[in-house]
PDB file of C-alpha atoms and ligand atoms in Angstrom:
ATOM      1  CA  MET A  12      -2.867 -20.522  -1.307  1.00 48.00           C
ATOM      2  CA  ASP A  13      -4.170 -22.441   0.739  1.00 49.00           C
ATOM      3  CA  LEU A  14      -1.804 -25.276   1.531  1.00 49.00           C
ATOM      4  CA  ASP A  15      -0.863 -24.412   4.068  1.00 52.00           C
ATOM      5  CA  GLN A  16      -3.736 -23.375   6.376  1.00 56.00           C
ATOM      6  CA  GLY A  17      -3.095 -23.197   9.792  1.00 59.00           C
ATOM      7  CA  LEU A  18      -0.008 -24.491   9.936  1.00 66.00           C
ATOM      8  CA  ASN A  19       1.359 -20.288  10.174  1.00 75.00           C
ATOM      9  CA  VAL A  20      -0.787 -19.486  12.609  1.00 88.00           C
ATOM     10  CA  ILE A  21      -0.372 -17.173  15.500  1.00 94.00           C
ATOM     11  CA  THR A  22      -2.329 -16.525  18.382  1.00 97.00           C
ATOM     12  CA  SER A  23      -3.605 -13.208  18.774  1.00 97.00           C
ATOM     13  CA  ALA A  24      -0.924 -12.466  21.200  1.00 97.00           C
ATOM     14  CA  GLN A  25       1.498 -13.082  19.084  1.00 97.00           C
ATOM     15  CA  ALA A  26       0.607 -11.222  16.015  1.00 98.00           C
ATOM     16  CA  GLY A  27      -0.228  -7.431  18.667  1.00 98.00           C
ATOM     17  CA  GLU A  28       3.649  -8.742  19.503  1.00 98.00           C
ATOM     18  CA  ARG A  29       4.940  -8.280  16.267  1.00 98.00           C
ATOM     19  CA  LEU A  30       3.060  -5.247  15.312  1.00 98.00           C
ATOM     20  CA  GLU A  31       4.452  -3.242  18.313  1.00 98.00           C
ATOM     21  CA  PHE A  32       7.861  -4.373  16.817  1.00 98.00           C
ATOM     22  CA  VAL A  33       6.978  -2.845  13.594  1.00 98.00           C
ATOM     23  CA  ARG A  34       5.453   0.894  15.297  1.00 97.00           C
ATOM     24  CA  THR A  35       8.637   0.200  17.803  1.00 96.00           C
ATOM     25  CA  LYS A  36      11.135   1.023  14.583  1.00 97.00           C
ATOM     26  CA  MET A  37       8.447   3.361  12.894  1.00 96.00           C
ATOM     27  CA  ARG A  38       8.253   5.739  16.303  1.00 94.00           C
ATOM     28  CA  LYS A  39      12.148   5.547  16.166  1.00 94.00           C
ATOM     29  CA  ALA A  40      12.530   6.077  12.526  1.00 95.00           C
ATOM     30  CA  GLN A  41       9.872   9.190  13.242  1.00 93.00           C
ATOM     31  CA  ALA A  42      12.081  10.816  15.986  1.00 89.00           C
ATOM     32  CA  ARG A  43      14.884  10.976  13.567  1.00 85.00           C
ATOM     33  CA  PHE A  44      13.104  13.170  10.584  1.00 84.00           C
ATOM     34  CA  ASP A  45      11.346  15.173  13.656  1.00 66.00           C
ATOM     35  CA  GLY A  46      14.315  16.003  15.317  1.00 58.00           C
ATOM     36  CA  GLY A  47      13.489  14.351  18.315  1.00 51.00           C
ATOM     37  CA  GLY A  48      10.256  16.360  18.507  1.00 52.00           C
ATOM     38  CA  SER A  49       6.833  14.995  19.767  1.00 53.00           C
ATOM     39  CA  LEU A  50       5.801  12.473  17.921  1.00 56.00           C
ATOM     40  CA  ASP A  51       1.450  11.532  16.113  1.00 67.00           C
ATOM     41  CA  GLU A  52       1.333   7.985  16.546  1.00 62.00           C
ATOM     42  CA  ASP A  53      -0.921   8.183  13.704  1.00 70.00           C
ATOM     43  CA  ALA A  54       1.917  10.500  11.432  1.00 85.00           C
ATOM     44  CA  VAL A  55       3.042   7.461   9.328  1.00 96.00           C
ATOM     45  CA  LYS A  56       0.295   4.848   8.308  1.00 97.00           C
ATOM     46  CA  LEU A  57       1.140   1.409   8.352  1.00 98.00           C
ATOM     47  CA  VAL A  58      -0.100  -1.070   5.743  1.00 98.00           C
ATOM     48  CA  ALA A  59       0.431  -4.591   6.128  1.00 98.00           C
ATOM     49  CA  VAL A  60       0.869  -6.534   3.610  1.00 98.00           C
ATOM     50  CA  SER A  61      -1.180  -9.570   3.407  1.00 98.00           C
ATOM     51  CA  LYS A  62      -0.290 -10.671  -0.522  1.00 98.00           C
ATOM     52  CA  THR A  63      -0.375 -14.816  -0.006  1.00 98.00           C
ATOM     53  CA  LYS A  64      -1.609 -15.318   2.717  1.00 97.00           C
ATOM     54  CA  PRO A  65      -4.794 -16.970   3.922  1.00 96.00           C
ATOM     55  CA  ILE A  66      -7.742 -15.807   5.869  1.00 97.00           C
ATOM     56  CA  THR A  67      -6.500 -18.296   9.100  1.00 97.00           C
ATOM     57  CA  GLU A  68      -3.149 -16.084   9.563  1.00 97.00           C
ATOM     58  CA  ILE A  69      -4.991 -12.424   9.249  1.00 98.00           C
ATOM     59  CA  VAL A  70      -7.106 -13.093  11.673  1.00 98.00           C
ATOM     60  CA  PRO A  71      -4.846 -12.695  14.551  1.00 98.00           C
ATOM     61  CA  PHE A  72      -3.506  -9.670  13.568  1.00 98.00           C
ATOM     62  CA  LEU A  73      -7.666  -8.188  13.721  1.00 98.00           C
ATOM     63  CA  GLN A  74      -7.924  -9.866  16.458  1.00 98.00           C
ATOM     64  CA  ALA A  75      -4.776  -6.905  17.511  1.00 98.00           C
ATOM     65  CA  GLY A  76      -6.271  -4.180  16.061  1.00 98.00           C
ATOM     66  CA  GLN A  77      -4.341  -3.791  12.598  1.00 98.00           C
ATOM     67  CA  ARG A  78      -7.309  -2.960  10.584  1.00 98.00           C
ATOM     68  CA  VAL A  79      -5.155  -1.520   7.086  1.00 98.00           C
ATOM     69  CA  PHE A  80      -4.340  -4.025   5.130  1.00 98.00           C
ATOM     70  CA  GLY A  81      -2.425  -4.458   1.876  1.00 99.00           C
ATOM     71  CA  GLU A  82      -3.036  -6.903  -1.393  1.00 98.00           C
ATOM     72  CA  ASN A  83      -1.720  -6.675  -5.196  1.00 98.00           C
ATOM     73  CA  ARG A  84      -4.033  -9.159  -7.207  1.00 98.00           C
ATOM     74  CA  VAL A  85      -7.861  -7.889  -7.535  1.00 98.00           C
ATOM     75  CA  GLN A  86      -8.433 -10.881  -7.548  1.00 98.00           C
ATOM     76  CA  GLU A  87      -7.238 -12.582  -4.499  1.00 98.00           C
ATOM     77  CA  ALA A  88      -7.874 -10.039  -2.606  1.00 98.00           C
ATOM     78  CA  ASP A  89     -11.761 -10.742  -3.878  1.00 98.00           C
ATOM     79  CA  VAL A  90     -11.863 -14.119  -1.878  1.00 98.00           C
ATOM     80  CA  LYS A  91     -10.381 -12.916   1.017  1.00 98.00           C
ATOM     81  CA  TRP A  92     -12.073  -9.570   1.688  1.00 98.00           C
ATOM     82  CA  PRO A  93     -15.891  -9.567   1.184  1.00 97.00           C
ATOM     83  CA  GLU A  94     -15.109 -12.360   4.120  1.00 96.00           C
ATOM     84  CA  LEU A  95     -13.214 -10.530   6.321  1.00 98.00           C
ATOM     85  CA  ARG A  96     -14.715  -7.234   6.189  1.00 98.00           C
ATOM     86  CA  LYS A  97     -18.351  -9.291   7.319  1.00 97.00           C
ATOM     87  CA  ASP A  98     -16.666  -9.222  11.062  1.00 96.00           C
ATOM     88  CA  TYR A  99     -14.830  -6.591  10.876  1.00 97.00           C
ATOM     89  CA  SER A 100     -16.068  -3.399   9.425  1.00 95.00           C
ATOM     90  CA  ASP A 101     -13.855  -1.547   9.510  1.00 97.00           C
ATOM     91  CA  ILE A 102     -10.594  -2.305   7.435  1.00 98.00           C
ATOM     92  CA  GLU A 103      -8.676  -0.443   4.946  1.00 98.00           C
ATOM     93  CA  LEU A 104      -7.633  -2.071   1.722  1.00 98.00           C
ATOM     94  CA  HIS A 105      -5.567  -0.755  -0.371  1.00 98.00           C
ATOM     95  CA  LEU A 106      -4.441  -1.578  -3.413  1.00 98.00           C
ATOM     96  CA  LEU A 107      -1.116  -2.453  -4.137  1.00 98.00           C
ATOM     97  CA  GLY A 108      -0.359  -4.355  -7.469  1.00 97.00           C
ATOM     98  CA  PRO A 109      -0.694  -3.583 -11.560  1.00 96.00           C
ATOM     99  CA  LEU A 110      -4.324  -3.047 -12.254  1.00 97.00           C
ATOM    100  CA  GLN A 111      -6.156  -4.409 -15.532  1.00 96.00           C
ATOM    101  CA  THR A 112      -8.345  -2.197 -17.335  1.00 97.00           C
ATOM    102  CA  ASN A 113     -10.921  -5.408 -17.252  1.00 97.00           C
ATOM    103  CA  LYS A 114     -10.463  -5.345 -13.868  1.00 98.00           C
ATOM    104  CA  VAL A 115     -11.131  -2.314 -12.745  1.00 98.00           C
ATOM    105  CA  LYS A 116     -15.051  -2.769 -11.316  1.00 98.00           C
ATOM    106  CA  ASP A 117     -13.915  -4.998  -8.726  1.00 98.00           C
ATOM    107  CA  ALA A 118     -10.992  -3.063  -7.456  1.00 98.00           C
ATOM    108  CA  VAL A 119     -12.801  -0.143  -6.804  1.00 98.00           C
ATOM    109  CA  ARG A 120     -15.535  -2.823  -5.584  1.00 98.00           C
ATOM    110  CA  ILE A 121     -12.900  -4.764  -2.973  1.00 98.00           C
ATOM    111  CA  PHE A 122     -10.210  -1.987  -2.129  1.00 98.00           C
ATOM    112  CA  ASP A 123     -10.141   2.103  -0.613  1.00 98.00           C
ATOM    113  CA  VAL A 124      -7.115   2.465  -2.059  1.00 98.00           C
ATOM    114  CA  VAL A 125      -4.499   2.425  -4.948  1.00 98.00           C
ATOM    115  CA  GLN A 126      -1.457   2.941  -4.863  1.00 98.00           C
ATOM    116  CA  SER A 127      -0.549   1.992  -8.502  1.00 98.00           C
ATOM    117  CA  VAL A 128      -2.050   4.299 -10.632  1.00 98.00           C
ATOM    118  CA  ASP A 129       0.786   4.654 -13.609  1.00 98.00           C
ATOM    119  CA  ARG A 130      -1.725   4.881 -16.655  1.00 97.00           C
ATOM    120  CA  MET A 131      -4.178   6.688 -18.383  1.00 98.00           C
ATOM    121  CA  LYS A 132      -5.768   4.040 -19.577  1.00 98.00           C
ATOM    122  CA  VAL A 133      -6.669   2.873 -16.030  1.00 98.00           C
ATOM    123  CA  ALA A 134      -7.295   5.950 -14.597  1.00 98.00           C
ATOM    124  CA  ARG A 135     -10.424   6.647 -16.799  1.00 98.00           C
ATOM    125  CA  ALA A 136     -11.441   3.682 -16.156  1.00 98.00           C
ATOM    126  CA  LEU A 137     -10.965   4.323 -12.614  1.00 98.00           C
ATOM    127  CA  ASP A 138     -13.158   7.698 -12.571  1.00 98.00           C
ATOM    128  CA  LYS A 139     -15.528   5.794 -14.364  1.00 98.00           C
ATOM    129  CA  GLU A 140     -16.060   3.060 -12.130  1.00 98.00           C
ATOM    130  CA  MET A 141     -15.880   4.777  -9.065  1.00 98.00           C
ATOM    131  CA  LYS A 142     -18.836   7.254 -10.484  1.00 98.00           C
ATOM    132  CA  ALA A 143     -20.826   4.547 -11.209  1.00 98.00           C
ATOM    133  CA  GLN A 144     -20.478   2.633  -7.481  1.00 98.00           C
ATOM    134  CA  GLY A 145     -20.460   5.997  -5.819  1.00 98.00           C
ATOM    135  CA  LYS A 146     -17.128   5.273  -3.976  1.00 98.00           C
ATOM    136  CA  GLN A 147     -14.132   7.605  -4.110  1.00 97.00           C
ATOM    137  CA  LEU A 148     -11.348   5.776  -3.321  1.00 98.00           C
ATOM    138  CA  ASN A 149      -8.241   7.560  -2.974  1.00 98.00           C
ATOM    139  CA  CYS A 150      -4.741   7.120  -5.385  1.00 98.00           C
ATOM    140  CA  PHE A 151      -1.485   7.329  -5.212  1.00 98.00           C
ATOM    141  CA  VAL A 152       1.205   7.522  -8.257  1.00 98.00           C
ATOM    142  CA  GLN A 153       3.215   4.564  -8.972  1.00 98.00           C
ATOM    143  CA  VAL A 154       6.707   6.318  -9.631  1.00 98.00           C
ATOM    144  CA  ASN A 155       9.325   3.519 -10.934  1.00 98.00           C
ATOM    145  CA  ILE A 156      12.014   5.605  -9.225  1.00 98.00           C
ATOM    146  CA  GLY A 157      15.177   3.471 -10.290  1.00 98.00           C
ATOM    147  CA  GLY A 158      13.400   4.073 -14.515  1.00 97.00           C
ATOM    148  CA  GLU A 159      13.961  -0.101 -14.421  1.00 97.00           C
ATOM    149  CA  GLU A 160      12.950  -1.896 -17.575  1.00 94.00           C
ATOM    150  CA  GLN A 161      10.318  -5.063 -15.872  1.00 91.00           C
ATOM    151  CA  LYS A 162       8.863  -2.398 -13.538  1.00 94.00           C
ATOM    152  CA  GLY A 163       5.448  -1.084 -12.908  1.00 95.00           C
ATOM    153  CA  GLY A 164       5.118   2.894 -12.508  1.00 98.00           C
ATOM    154  CA  MET A 165       5.285   6.352 -14.052  1.00 98.00           C
ATOM    155  CA  ALA A 166       8.990   7.430 -15.355  1.00 98.00           C
ATOM    156  CA  PRO A 167      10.149   9.962 -12.636  1.00 98.00           C
ATOM    157  CA  GLN A 168      10.628  12.324 -15.488  1.00 98.00           C
ATOM    158  CA  GLU A 169       7.005  12.308 -16.591  1.00 98.00           C
ATOM    159  CA  THR A 170       5.000  11.805 -13.377  1.00 98.00           C
ATOM    160  CA  GLU A 171       4.306  15.860 -12.538  1.00 98.00           C
ATOM    161  CA  ALA A 172       2.976  16.008 -16.458  1.00 98.00           C
ATOM    162  CA  PHE A 173       0.854  12.782 -15.250  1.00 98.00           C
ATOM    163  CA  VAL A 174      -0.647  14.290 -12.278  1.00 98.00           C
ATOM    164  CA  ALA A 175      -1.787  17.272 -14.335  1.00 98.00           C
ATOM    165  CA  GLU A 176      -3.189  15.170 -17.120  1.00 98.00           C
ATOM    166  CA  LEU A 177      -4.894  13.179 -13.822  1.00 98.00           C
ATOM    167  CA  ARG A 178      -6.032  16.601 -12.315  1.00 98.00           C
ATOM    168  CA  ALA A 179      -6.922  17.759 -16.204  1.00 98.00           C
ATOM    169  CA  GLU A 180      -9.074  15.138 -17.467  1.00 98.00           C
ATOM    170  CA  THR A 181     -10.049  12.543 -14.102  1.00 98.00           C
ATOM    171  CA  GLU A 182     -11.725  14.124 -10.669  1.00 98.00           C
ATOM    172  CA  LEU A 183      -9.682  11.028  -9.385  1.00 98.00           C
ATOM    173  CA  ASN A 184      -8.368  11.565  -5.303  1.00 98.00           C
ATOM    174  CA  ILE A 185      -4.949  11.869  -5.974  1.00 98.00           C
ATOM    175  CA  VAL A 186      -2.678  11.613  -2.720  1.00 98.00           C
ATOM    176  CA  GLY A 187       0.967  11.277  -3.488  1.00 98.00           C
ATOM    177  CA  LEU A 188       3.310   9.895  -4.927  1.00 98.00           C
ATOM    178  CA  MET A 189       4.207   6.432  -4.064  1.00 98.00           C
ATOM    179  CA  CYS A 190       7.522   3.650  -5.484  1.00 98.00           C
ATOM    180  CA  ILE A 191       9.198   0.467  -5.013  1.00 98.00           C
ATOM    181  CA  PRO A 192      13.070   1.398  -5.125  1.00 98.00           C
ATOM    182  CA  PRO A 193      15.049  -1.122  -7.302  1.00 97.00           C
ATOM    183  CA  ALA A 194      16.997  -3.729  -4.985  1.00 95.00           C
ATOM    184  CA  GLY A 195      20.163  -4.234  -4.216  1.00 94.00           C
ATOM    185  CA  LEU A 196      20.771  -0.647  -4.149  1.00 97.00           C
ATOM    186  CA  PRO A 197      20.130   1.960  -1.200  1.00 97.00           C
ATOM    187  CA  ALA A 198      16.768   2.992  -1.012  1.00 98.00           C
ATOM    188  CA  GLY A 199      17.488   5.955   0.387  1.00 97.00           C
ATOM    189  CA  PRO A 200      18.404   8.193  -2.850  1.00 98.00           C
ATOM    190  CA  PHE A 201      15.549   6.430  -4.209  1.00 98.00           C
ATOM    191  CA  PHE A 202      13.281   7.824  -1.424  1.00 98.00           C
ATOM    192  CA  ALA A 203      14.243  11.736  -1.362  1.00 97.00           C
ATOM    193  CA  GLN A 204      13.704  11.269  -5.084  1.00 98.00           C
ATOM    194  CA  LEU A 205      10.344  11.051  -4.614  1.00 98.00           C
ATOM    195  CA  ARG A 206      10.024  12.989  -2.123  1.00 98.00           C
ATOM    196  CA  THR A 207      11.212  15.885  -4.208  1.00 98.00           C
ATOM    197  CA  LEU A 208       8.943  14.665  -6.917  1.00 98.00           C
ATOM    198  CA  ALA A 209       6.309  14.513  -4.800  1.00 98.00           C
ATOM    199  CA  GLU A 210       6.579  18.292  -3.195  1.00 98.00           C
ATOM    200  CA  ALA A 211       7.024  19.046  -6.973  1.00 98.00           C
ATOM    201  CA  CYS A 212       3.855  18.230  -7.913  1.00 98.00           C
ATOM    202  CA  GLY A 213       1.511  19.656  -4.536  1.00 98.00           C
ATOM    203  CA  LEU A 214       1.018  15.717  -3.459  1.00 98.00           C
ATOM    204  CA  PRO A 215       1.233  15.716   0.056  1.00 96.00           C
ATOM    205  CA  GLN A 216       1.901  11.944   0.898  1.00 97.00           C
ATOM    206  CA  LEU A 217       4.802   9.385   0.540  1.00 98.00           C
ATOM    207  CA  SER A 218       4.440   5.796   0.411  1.00 98.00           C
ATOM    208  CA  MET A 219       7.310   4.379   0.635  1.00 98.00           C
ATOM    209  CA  GLY A 220       9.186   1.483   2.534  1.00 98.00           C
ATOM    210  CA  MET A 221       8.984  -1.770   2.262  1.00 98.00           C
ATOM    211  CA  SER A 222      10.323  -4.564   5.109  1.00 98.00           C
ATOM    212  CA  SER A 223      13.656  -4.155   4.176  1.00 97.00           C
ATOM    213  CA  ASP A 224      13.642  -0.523   4.493  1.00 98.00           C
ATOM    214  CA  TYR A 225      10.817   1.644   6.044  1.00 98.00           C
ATOM    215  CA  PRO A 226      12.745   3.083   8.502  1.00 97.00           C
ATOM    216  CA  ILE A 227      14.615   4.538   6.074  1.00 97.00           C
ATOM    217  CA  GLY A 228      11.797   5.824   4.247  1.00 97.00           C
ATOM    218  CA  ILE A 229      10.060   7.133   7.443  1.00 96.00           C
ATOM    219  CA  GLN A 230      12.822   9.309   7.725  1.00 95.00           C
ATOM    220  CA  MET A 231      13.038  10.656   4.363  1.00 95.00           C
ATOM    221  CA  GLY A 232       9.486  11.308   4.643  1.00 96.00           C
ATOM    222  CA  ALA A 233       7.014   8.026   3.505  1.00 97.00           C
ATOM    223  CA  THR A 234       3.199   9.213   5.689  1.00 97.00           C
ATOM    224  CA  CYS A 235       2.964   5.661   4.380  1.00 98.00           C
ATOM    225  CA  VAL A 236       4.871   2.631   5.351  1.00 98.00           C
ATOM    226  CA  ARG A 237       4.192  -1.015   3.444  1.00 98.00           C
ATOM    227  CA  VAL A 238       5.443  -4.256   5.538  1.00 98.00           C
ATOM    228  CA  GLY A 239       4.542  -7.500   4.857  1.00 98.00           C
ATOM    229  CA  THR A 240       7.323 -10.169   5.518  1.00 98.00           C
ATOM    230  CA  GLU A 241       8.307  -8.121   8.806  1.00 98.00           C
ATOM    231  CA  ILE A 242       4.386  -8.532  10.256  1.00 98.00           C
ATOM    232  CA  PHE A 243       2.972 -12.388   8.678  1.00 97.00           C
ATOM    233  CA  GLY A 244       6.666 -13.557   7.928  1.00 96.00           C
ATOM    234  CA  ALA A 245       8.034 -14.948   4.639  1.00 96.00           C
ATOM    235  CA  ARG A 246       5.990 -15.739   1.683  1.00 95.00           C
ATOM    236  CA  ALA A 247       6.342 -19.001   0.266  1.00 87.00           C
TER     237      ALA A 247
HETATM  238  C1  PLP B 322       4.677  -7.204  -1.252  1.00 80.09           C
HETATM  239  C2  PLP B 322       4.613  -5.904  -1.471  1.00 80.09           C
HETATM  240  C3  PLP B 322       4.998  -4.936  -0.214  1.00 80.09           C
HETATM  241  C4  PLP B 322       5.750  -5.929   1.166  1.00 80.09           C
HETATM  242  O1  PLP B 322       7.144  -6.311   0.877  1.00 80.09           O
HETATM  243  P1  PLP B 322       7.400  -7.006   2.024  1.00 80.09           P
HETATM  244  O2  PLP B 322       8.989  -6.958   1.779  1.00 80.09           O
HETATM  245  O3  PLP B 322       7.175  -8.297   2.232  1.00 80.09           O
HETATM  246  O4  PLP B 322       7.878  -5.755   3.735  1.00 80.09           O
HETATM  247  C5  PLP B 322       5.233  -3.798  -0.410  1.00 80.09           C
HETATM  248  N1  PLP B 322       4.610  -2.587  -1.670  1.00 80.09           N
HETATM  249  C6  PLP B 322       4.914  -3.109  -2.392  1.00 80.09           C
HETATM  250  C7  PLP B 322       4.150  -2.929  -3.401  1.00 80.09           C
HETATM  251  C8  PLP B 322       4.632  -4.714  -2.682  1.00 80.09           C
HETATM  252  O5  PLP B 322       4.517  -5.727  -3.977  1.00 80.09           O
END
């Protein structure tokens, strides 16, 4: 993680330009979704995905005003974010990757939002740990929208029942659904399916869209997009 520390560091002004580039694309996509109506700048949340990036490459984006970030590994986040929070108390950190029960305690301590809830066992552990730490993290259910063998997430046809079970058996604050559509296929139809599923579940939030497809996600009604490469540059 630290091998290239310092080599890719940009200024806060450059970081601000990259963020503005993404936000401009977001606003254009939102205009399409809204039919050109009045735009609420904060209607769609931008999660800057900083996985694999060292602290030195993240700081310019904090200096440029970005506060919402995403990581996919608990251990990596633990190395970086408690340190960064010392200087920036209003950070909102999202866990985007798979969660094991033995990492739940650390996850609840480090993160503010969990976007990858997809198993009852982990959900129960999260519920218990949030109560123990007196901390309520908003949660998304991750849906394996393309039904891919190797990918995490709840099967689409089982998602409604899973959400019902979460509501019945835990006090988790389930706010929405998240998906990563299959690579190499148009994302639009998968995003449309996620939206239909969220409506069926009575969930207001949709986390859909990464660097390659966030404008499509927003056009399809995303309330949250997760952008890594287009903000931080390519990962090693
Ligand atoms: C890495 C990652 C992203 C960001 O991907 P980019 O293509 O770099 O924008 C978004 N969501 C999840 C779940 C990820 O793991």
